[in-house]
């Protein structure tokens, strides 16, 4: 699995339902460029400034964006702002601090 991620250039999700976007988080840590549906939790996960790059609205939009990334960009590199935003919110150090706060509040 890790070897396949390391070899990938572009990752596309066409999911209709997802409980938590753990695979997408893994993609960011591998600096992979995602193309995600503009629905579910993805617009919330992706910074608004990156929506046009990473989110697609329909099948035609997906095709055009995938073609563009593969022909004209370095598709194997997630934009730094995108990765930083995800790491800042979901890295274990940030999540652990939130858990600590919640657990402390339960103790009171």
PDB file of C-alpha atoms in Angstrom:
ATOM      1  CA  UNK A   1       0.000   0.000   0.000  1.00  0.00           C
ATOM      2  CA  UNK A   2       2.718   2.477   0.968  1.00  0.00           C
ATOM      3  CA  UNK A   3       4.748   1.579  -2.116  1.00  0.00           C
ATOM      4  CA  UNK A   4       1.725   2.235  -4.338  1.00  0.00           C
ATOM      5  CA  UNK A   5       1.155   5.607  -2.696  1.00  0.00           C
ATOM      6  CA  UNK A   6       4.812   6.480  -3.200  1.00  0.00           C
ATOM      7  CA  UNK A   7       4.519   5.659  -6.918  1.00  0.00           C
ATOM      8  CA  UNK A   8       1.271   7.536  -7.554  1.00  0.00           C
ATOM      9  CA  UNK A   9       1.048  10.920  -9.277  1.00  0.00           C
ATOM     10  CA  UNK A  10      -2.596  11.804  -8.908  1.00  0.00           C
ATOM     11  CA  UNK A  11      -5.352  10.409  -6.727  1.00  0.00           C
ATOM     12  CA  UNK A  12      -8.997  10.656  -7.692  1.00  0.00           C
ATOM     13  CA  UNK A  13     -11.956   9.984  -5.443  1.00  0.00           C
ATOM     14  CA  UNK A  14     -15.420   9.432  -6.896  1.00  0.00           C
ATOM     15  CA  UNK A  15     -17.003   8.355  -3.638  1.00  0.00           C
ATOM     16  CA  UNK A  16     -20.677   8.893  -2.946  1.00  0.00           C
ATOM     17  CA  UNK A  17     -20.370   8.210   0.770  1.00  0.00           C
ATOM     18  CA  UNK A  18     -17.504   8.416   3.233  1.00  0.00           C
ATOM     19  CA  UNK A  19     -17.524   8.364   7.010  1.00  0.00           C
ATOM     20  CA  UNK A  20     -14.112   9.943   7.466  1.00  0.00           C
ATOM     21  CA  UNK A  21     -11.609  10.922   4.831  1.00  0.00           C
ATOM     22  CA  UNK A  22      -8.639   9.036   6.335  1.00  0.00           C
ATOM     23  CA  UNK A  23      -7.317   7.940   2.944  1.00  0.00           C
ATOM     24  CA  UNK A  24      -7.328  11.544   1.767  1.00  0.00           C
ATOM     25  CA  UNK A  25      -5.323  12.573   4.821  1.00  0.00           C
ATOM     26  CA  UNK A  26      -2.769   9.894   3.968  1.00  0.00           C
ATOM     27  CA  UNK A  27      -2.514  11.306   0.458  1.00  0.00           C
ATOM     28  CA  UNK A  28      -1.550  14.717   1.766  1.00  0.00           C
ATOM     29  CA  UNK A  29       1.219  13.250   3.891  1.00  0.00           C
ATOM     30  CA  UNK A  30       2.611  11.597   0.751  1.00  0.00           C
ATOM     31  CA  UNK A  31       2.377  14.924  -1.130  1.00  0.00           C
ATOM     32  CA  UNK A  32      -0.058  13.423  -3.635  1.00  0.00           C
ATOM     33  CA  UNK A  33      -2.336  15.693  -5.584  1.00  0.00           C
ATOM     34  CA  UNK A  34      -6.016  14.918  -4.949  1.00  0.00           C
ATOM     35  CA  UNK A  35      -9.023  15.422  -7.165  1.00  0.00           C
ATOM     36  CA  UNK A  36     -12.082  15.089  -4.942  1.00  0.00           C
ATOM     37  CA  UNK A  37     -15.818  15.509  -5.440  1.00  0.00           C
ATOM     38  CA  UNK A  38     -17.159  18.904  -4.435  1.00  0.00           C
ATOM     39  CA  UNK A  39     -19.438  17.327  -1.825  1.00  0.00           C
ATOM     40  CA  UNK A  40     -19.356  15.371   1.435  1.00  0.00           C
ATOM     41  CA  UNK A  41     -16.659  16.629   3.792  1.00  0.00           C
ATOM     42  CA  UNK A  42     -14.158  17.518   1.072  1.00  0.00           C
ATOM     43  CA  UNK A  43     -15.008  21.228   0.697  1.00  0.00           C
ATOM     44  CA  UNK A  44     -14.579  21.509   4.463  1.00  0.00           C
ATOM     45  CA  UNK A  45     -11.231  19.708   4.391  1.00  0.00           C
ATOM     46  CA  UNK A  46      -9.723  21.647   1.490  1.00  0.00           C
ATOM     47  CA  UNK A  47      -8.893  25.339   2.081  1.00  0.00           C
ATOM     48  CA  UNK A  48     -11.233  27.558   0.041  1.00  0.00           C
ATOM     49  CA  UNK A  49      -8.267  28.968  -1.888  1.00  0.00           C
ATOM     50  CA  UNK A  50      -7.544  25.449  -3.211  1.00  0.00           C
ATOM     51  CA  UNK A  51     -11.101  24.393  -4.155  1.00  0.00           C
ATOM     52  CA  UNK A  52     -10.657  25.198  -7.847  1.00  0.00           C
ATOM     53  CA  UNK A  53      -7.536  23.013  -7.976  1.00  0.00           C
ATOM     54  CA  UNK A  54      -8.702  20.025  -5.958  1.00  0.00           C
ATOM     55  CA  UNK A  55     -12.490  19.757  -6.161  1.00  0.00           C
ATOM     56  CA  UNK A  56     -14.542  18.804  -9.195  1.00  0.00           C
ATOM     57  CA  UNK A  57     -18.268  19.324  -9.770  1.00  0.00           C
ATOM     58  CA  UNK A  58     -19.136  16.630 -12.301  1.00  0.00           C
ATOM     59  CA  UNK A  59     -17.618  13.965 -14.541  1.00  0.00           C
ATOM     60  CA  UNK A  60     -16.612  16.451 -17.244  1.00  0.00           C
ATOM     61  CA  UNK A  61     -14.930  18.734 -14.689  1.00  0.00           C
ATOM     62  CA  UNK A  62     -13.062  15.729 -13.256  1.00  0.00           C
ATOM     63  CA  UNK A  63     -11.839  14.690 -16.693  1.00  0.00           C
ATOM     64  CA  UNK A  64     -10.641  18.195 -17.576  1.00  0.00           C
ATOM     65  CA  UNK A  65      -8.856  18.716 -14.252  1.00  0.00           C
ATOM     66  CA  UNK A  66      -7.213  15.284 -14.327  1.00  0.00           C
ATOM     67  CA  UNK A  67      -6.025  15.839 -17.893  1.00  0.00           C
ATOM     68  CA  UNK A  68      -4.667  19.276 -17.002  1.00  0.00           C
ATOM     69  CA  UNK A  69      -2.794  18.015 -13.922  1.00  0.00           C
ATOM     70  CA  UNK A  70      -1.222  15.145 -15.807  1.00  0.00           C
ATOM     71  CA  UNK A  71      -0.193  17.227 -18.821  1.00  0.00           C
ATOM     72  CA  UNK A  72       0.830  20.582 -17.351  1.00  0.00           C
ATOM     73  CA  UNK A  73       1.660  20.303 -13.699  1.00  0.00           C
ATOM     74  CA  UNK A  74       3.796  18.311 -11.336  1.00  0.00           C
ATOM     75  CA  UNK A  75       0.918  16.007 -10.359  1.00  0.00           C
ATOM     76  CA  UNK A  76       2.884  14.236  -7.651  1.00  0.00           C
ATOM     77  CA  UNK A  77       3.168  17.277  -5.421  1.00  0.00           C
ATOM     78  CA  UNK A  78       0.400  18.563  -3.237  1.00  0.00           C
ATOM     79  CA  UNK A  79       0.356  22.365  -3.049  1.00  0.00           C
ATOM     80  CA  UNK A  80       2.181  23.301   0.196  1.00  0.00           C
ATOM     81  CA  UNK A  81      -0.753  25.336   1.507  1.00  0.00           C
ATOM     82  CA  UNK A  82      -3.017  22.331   1.135  1.00  0.00           C
ATOM     83  CA  UNK A  83      -0.690  19.987   2.984  1.00  0.00           C
ATOM     84  CA  UNK A  84       0.070  22.515   5.733  1.00  0.00           C
ATOM     85  CA  UNK A  85      -3.627  23.105   6.332  1.00  0.00           C
ATOM     86  CA  UNK A  86      -4.348  19.409   6.716  1.00  0.00           C
ATOM     87  CA  UNK A  87      -1.317  18.737   8.906  1.00  0.00           C
ATOM     88  CA  UNK A  88      -2.181  21.694  11.116  1.00  0.00           C
ATOM     89  CA  UNK A  89      -5.681  20.339  11.741  1.00  0.00           C
ATOM     90  CA  UNK A  90      -5.205  16.565  11.754  1.00  0.00           C
ATOM     91  CA  UNK A  91      -1.641  15.769  12.798  1.00  0.00           C
ATOM     92  CA  UNK A  92      -1.586  13.708  15.975  1.00  0.00           C
ATOM     93  CA  UNK A  93      -0.076  16.557  18.001  1.00  0.00           C
ATOM     94  CA  UNK A  94      -3.112  18.730  17.188  1.00  0.00           C
ATOM     95  CA  UNK A  95      -5.635  15.936  17.657  1.00  0.00           C
ATOM     96  CA  UNK A  96      -4.062  14.784  20.937  1.00  0.00           C
ATOM     97  CA  UNK A  97      -4.353  18.295  22.363  1.00  0.00           C
ATOM     98  CA  UNK A  98      -8.071  18.353  21.493  1.00  0.00           C
ATOM     99  CA  UNK A  99      -8.569  14.943  23.122  1.00  0.00           C
ATOM    100  CA  UNK A 100      -6.735  16.105  26.239  1.00  0.00           C
ATOM    101  CA  UNK A 101      -9.002  19.135  26.486  1.00  0.00           C
ATOM    102  CA  UNK A 102     -12.184  17.080  26.072  1.00  0.00           C
ATOM    103  CA  UNK A 103     -11.075  14.445  28.574  1.00  0.00           C
ATOM    104  CA  UNK A 104     -10.095  17.090  31.112  1.00  0.00           C
ATOM    105  CA  UNK A 105     -13.520  18.678  30.699  1.00  0.00           C
ATOM    106  CA  UNK A 106     -15.200  15.339  31.377  1.00  0.00           C
ATOM    107  CA  UNK A 107     -13.270  14.956  34.588  1.00  0.00           C
ATOM    108  CA  UNK A 108     -14.610  18.196  36.047  1.00  0.00           C
TER     109      UNK A 108
END
